[in-house]
């Protein structure tokens, strides 16, 4: 398993590195067969008015699925403890659901379909060009998936939105958490409006912005 540690406004000392390794390796110890890479991002907010201000974020790449958790507190070590516990719970839930899906596939067909590996080099020789305001960028595979699968991914990455390629239409959609509960989906507009496939309602939003804004925790 590859474990990478990044720091923002903080020096990654040997003591911090050893603590992260100890806690994260323990959290993923029962899921080694699923985990290919673990990305740990530690940060300290410079603004003294931000409380809590020491954050730990863990992103796990597991068989083409991204599982993410983030916690913050007044102590970096406490944040690492919290995020390690959280990522372990998410991995357990993911593994249980994966085993359940595997069992259902065996019952239906008697054949287990193994997931296709995701290519490591997703951008090739391209050089990313970003506006000056953007401080971080990520590339990820976007295989076609159903709405239910996209919802599952949204719950795993710990964001309030998730962009995916709709297996039914081939279009890029965004599923997001609504302010008043439940989930919404942003679809490309065709003509003057787009008709919802399920209930026939037409969405006349003038932009593709979810009603719940995200802090873009990634």
Short mmCIF file of C-alpha atoms in Angstrom, two decimals:
data_model
loop_
_atom_site.label_atom_id
_atom_site.label_comp_id
_atom_site.label_asym_id
_atom_site.label_seq_id
_atom_site.Cartn_x
_atom_site.Cartn_y
_atom_site.Cartn_z
CA UNK A 1 0.00 0.00 0.00
CA UNK A 2 1.34 3.42 -0.98
CA UNK A 3 0.88 6.15 1.66
CA UNK A 4 1.60 9.78 0.74
CA UNK A 5 1.54 12.63 3.26
CA UNK A 6 1.12 16.29 2.25
CA UNK A 7 1.21 19.38 4.46
CA UNK A 8 -0.15 22.91 4.14
CA UNK A 9 1.13 25.61 6.50
CA UNK A 10 2.79 22.87 8.53
CA UNK A 11 6.10 21.01 8.55
CA UNK A 12 5.70 17.24 8.35
CA UNK A 13 8.10 16.18 11.09
CA UNK A 14 9.28 12.64 11.70
CA UNK A 15 7.00 12.45 14.74
CA UNK A 16 3.94 13.49 12.71
CA UNK A 17 4.84 11.13 9.87
CA UNK A 18 5.26 8.22 12.30
CA UNK A 19 1.92 9.00 13.99
CA UNK A 20 0.08 9.20 10.66
CA UNK A 21 1.58 5.92 9.52
CA UNK A 22 0.65 4.22 12.77
CA UNK A 23 -2.96 5.43 12.82
CA UNK A 24 -3.77 5.12 9.12
CA UNK A 25 -2.13 1.73 8.68
CA UNK A 26 -4.15 0.47 11.65
CA UNK A 27 -7.35 1.91 10.17
CA UNK A 28 -6.85 0.18 6.80
CA UNK A 29 -5.15 -2.99 8.08
CA UNK A 30 -8.25 -5.15 7.46
CA UNK A 31 -8.78 -3.69 3.98
CA UNK A 32 -5.33 -4.12 2.41
CA UNK A 33 -6.77 -6.14 -0.49
CA UNK A 34 -9.02 -3.20 -1.41
CA UNK A 35 -6.56 -0.35 -0.92
CA UNK A 36 -3.95 0.65 -3.50
CA UNK A 37 -3.03 4.17 -2.34
CA UNK A 38 -3.71 6.43 0.64
CA UNK A 39 -3.32 10.19 0.35
CA UNK A 40 -3.12 12.12 3.66
CA UNK A 41 -3.39 15.92 3.64
CA UNK A 42 -2.65 17.82 6.88
CA UNK A 43 -3.29 21.55 7.18
CA UNK A 44 -3.27 24.37 9.71
CA UNK A 45 -5.42 27.46 9.13
CA UNK A 46 -3.48 30.70 9.42
CA UNK A 47 -6.58 32.72 10.32
CA UNK A 48 -6.82 32.74 14.15
CA UNK A 49 -10.57 33.28 13.93
CA UNK A 50 -11.05 29.83 12.36
CA UNK A 51 -11.81 27.30 15.08
CA UNK A 52 -11.09 24.39 14.98
CA UNK A 53 -8.10 25.10 12.77
CA UNK A 54 -6.03 21.90 12.38
CA UNK A 55 -7.40 19.48 9.80
CA UNK A 56 -6.60 15.98 8.59
CA UNK A 57 -7.97 14.66 5.30
CA UNK A 58 -7.58 11.09 4.06
CA UNK A 59 -8.34 9.94 0.50
CA UNK A 60 -8.20 6.23 -0.30
CA UNK A 61 -8.14 4.75 -3.79
CA UNK A 62 -9.78 1.34 -3.63
CA UNK A 63 -10.32 -0.65 -6.83
CA UNK A 64 -11.29 2.43 -8.83
CA UNK A 65 -13.44 3.85 -6.02
CA UNK A 66 -12.46 6.97 -4.06
CA UNK A 67 -13.21 6.93 -0.33
CA UNK A 68 -12.60 10.16 1.56
CA UNK A 69 -12.90 11.54 5.08
CA UNK A 70 -11.94 14.81 6.76
CA UNK A 71 -11.88 15.92 10.40
CA UNK A 72 -10.61 19.03 12.18
CA UNK A 73 -10.01 20.10 15.76
CA UNK A 74 -7.73 22.30 17.84
CA UNK A 75 -5.11 19.51 17.90
CA UNK A 76 -3.55 17.97 14.81
CA UNK A 77 -3.05 14.64 16.56
CA UNK A 78 -6.70 14.58 17.65
CA UNK A 79 -7.74 15.33 14.05
CA UNK A 80 -5.63 12.40 12.83
CA UNK A 81 -7.30 10.12 15.40
CA UNK A 82 -10.78 11.27 14.34
CA UNK A 83 -10.16 10.90 10.61
CA UNK A 84 -8.58 7.46 11.07
CA UNK A 85 -11.71 6.24 12.89
CA UNK A 86 -13.96 7.78 10.25
CA UNK A 87 -12.11 6.29 7.28
CA UNK A 88 -12.12 2.86 8.95
CA UNK A 89 -15.93 3.01 9.28
CA UNK A 90 -16.30 4.03 5.64
CA UNK A 91 -14.02 1.22 4.48
CA UNK A 92 -15.98 -1.30 6.54
CA UNK A 93 -19.25 -0.09 5.04
CA UNK A 94 -17.79 -0.17 1.52
CA UNK A 95 -16.45 -3.71 1.97
CA UNK A 96 -19.75 -4.99 3.37
CA UNK A 97 -21.69 -3.51 0.47
CA UNK A 98 -19.19 -4.89 -2.04
CA UNK A 99 -19.48 -8.39 -0.56
CA UNK A 100 -23.27 -8.13 -0.63
CA UNK A 101 -23.22 -7.14 -4.31
CA UNK A 102 -20.82 -10.01 -5.05
CA UNK A 103 -23.15 -12.47 -3.31
CA UNK A 104 -26.16 -11.18 -5.23
CA UNK A 105 -24.26 -11.54 -8.52
CA UNK A 106 -23.38 -15.13 -7.68
CA UNK A 107 -26.98 -15.94 -6.83
CA UNK A 108 -28.24 -14.46 -10.07
CA UNK A 109 -25.65 -15.68 -12.55
CA UNK A 110 -23.20 -17.90 -10.71
CA UNK A 111 -20.42 -15.74 -12.17
CA UNK A 112 -18.45 -13.06 -10.35
CA UNK A 113 -17.46 -10.11 -12.55
CA UNK A 114 -14.20 -8.53 -11.46
CA UNK A 115 -13.93 -4.72 -11.80
CA UNK A 116 -11.65 -3.42 -14.54
CA UNK A 117 -8.49 -1.68 -13.28
CA UNK A 118 -8.34 2.09 -13.62
CA UNK A 119 -5.43 3.53 -15.58
CA UNK A 120 -2.94 5.31 -13.34
CA UNK A 121 -2.04 7.99 -15.90
CA UNK A 122 -5.29 9.86 -16.50
CA UNK A 123 -3.96 13.03 -18.14
CA UNK A 124 -1.21 11.66 -20.39
CA UNK A 125 1.15 14.35 -21.64
CA UNK A 126 -1.32 17.19 -21.02
CA UNK A 127 -0.32 20.06 -18.75
CA UNK A 128 -3.11 21.35 -16.48
CA UNK A 129 -3.81 25.08 -16.84
CA UNK A 130 -5.80 26.65 -14.04
CA UNK A 131 -7.02 30.15 -13.13
CA UNK A 132 -4.97 31.83 -10.41
CA UNK A 133 -7.82 31.44 -7.88
CA UNK A 134 -7.71 27.63 -8.07
CA UNK A 135 -5.34 26.21 -5.44
CA UNK A 136 -5.84 22.50 -6.05
CA UNK A 137 -6.89 20.21 -8.89
CA UNK A 138 -7.69 16.52 -9.14
CA UNK A 139 -8.10 14.09 -12.03
CA UNK A 140 -10.18 10.96 -11.75
CA UNK A 141 -11.69 8.27 -13.94
CA UNK A 142 -15.33 8.75 -14.87
CA UNK A 143 -16.77 5.35 -15.88
CA UNK A 144 -20.51 5.28 -16.68
CA UNK A 145 -22.68 4.59 -13.64
CA UNK A 146 -26.32 4.57 -12.58
CA UNK A 147 -27.90 7.19 -10.35
CA UNK A 148 -27.83 4.76 -7.40
CA UNK A 149 -24.13 4.10 -7.92
CA UNK A 150 -23.44 7.84 -8.09
CA UNK A 151 -25.31 8.34 -4.82
CA UNK A 152 -23.16 5.66 -3.20
CA UNK A 153 -20.01 7.41 -4.43
CA UNK A 154 -21.27 10.74 -3.07
CA UNK A 155 -21.63 9.19 0.37
CA UNK A 156 -18.13 7.69 0.18
CA UNK A 157 -16.20 10.81 -0.82
CA UNK A 158 -17.62 12.97 2.00
CA UNK A 159 -18.42 15.91 -0.31
CA UNK A 160 -21.85 17.49 -0.77
CA UNK A 161 -21.77 16.91 -4.55
CA UNK A 162 -20.46 14.30 -7.00
CA UNK A 163 -19.97 14.56 -10.77
CA UNK A 164 -20.41 11.41 -12.88
CA UNK A 165 -21.19 10.08 -16.35
CA UNK A 166 -24.78 8.82 -16.52
CA UNK A 167 -24.80 5.24 -17.85
CA UNK A 168 -28.26 5.72 -19.36
CA UNK A 169 -27.70 8.97 -21.27
CA UNK A 170 -23.89 9.19 -21.51
CA UNK A 171 -24.13 12.77 -20.21
CA UNK A 172 -22.14 14.35 -17.38
CA UNK A 173 -24.46 14.82 -14.36
CA UNK A 174 -23.97 16.17 -10.84
CA UNK A 175 -25.74 14.70 -7.81
CA UNK A 176 -25.77 16.84 -4.65
CA UNK A 177 -27.22 17.14 -1.16
CA UNK A 178 -30.14 19.57 -0.86
CA UNK A 179 -30.38 22.17 1.92
CA UNK A 180 -33.68 20.79 3.18
CA UNK A 181 -32.80 17.12 2.94
CA UNK A 182 -32.65 14.56 0.16
CA UNK A 183 -30.64 14.82 -3.04
CA UNK A 184 -30.85 16.71 -6.32
CA UNK A 185 -29.39 16.09 -9.77
CA UNK A 186 -28.07 18.65 -12.28
CA UNK A 187 -28.55 17.61 -15.92
CA UNK A 188 -27.38 19.31 -19.13
CA UNK A 189 -30.04 21.62 -20.57
CA UNK A 190 -31.38 20.78 -24.02
CA UNK A 191 -33.09 23.74 -25.66
CA UNK A 192 -35.03 25.98 -23.25
CA UNK A 193 -35.45 23.41 -20.54
CA UNK A 194 -34.74 19.84 -19.61
CA UNK A 195 -37.51 17.41 -18.76
CA UNK A 196 -36.92 15.10 -15.85
CA UNK A 197 -37.02 11.53 -17.10
CA UNK A 198 -38.82 10.24 -14.02
CA UNK A 199 -41.52 12.77 -13.19
CA UNK A 200 -41.79 14.88 -16.32
CA UNK A 201 -40.94 18.12 -14.49
CA UNK A 202 -38.94 20.77 -16.31
CA UNK A 203 -35.99 22.38 -14.59
CA UNK A 204 -35.56 26.04 -15.56
CA UNK A 205 -32.51 26.89 -13.46
CA UNK A 206 -30.33 29.39 -15.27
CA UNK A 207 -27.08 27.75 -14.21
CA UNK A 208 -25.61 24.46 -13.09
CA UNK A 209 -25.03 25.52 -9.49
CA UNK A 210 -26.41 23.27 -6.73
CA UNK A 211 -28.72 24.99 -4.28
CA UNK A 212 -26.32 23.90 -1.55
CA UNK A 213 -22.91 25.45 -2.07
CA UNK A 214 -19.84 23.35 -1.41
CA UNK A 215 -16.59 24.38 0.10
CA UNK A 216 -14.88 22.02 -2.39
CA UNK A 217 -13.23 20.00 0.34
CA UNK A 218 -10.93 18.16 -2.00
#
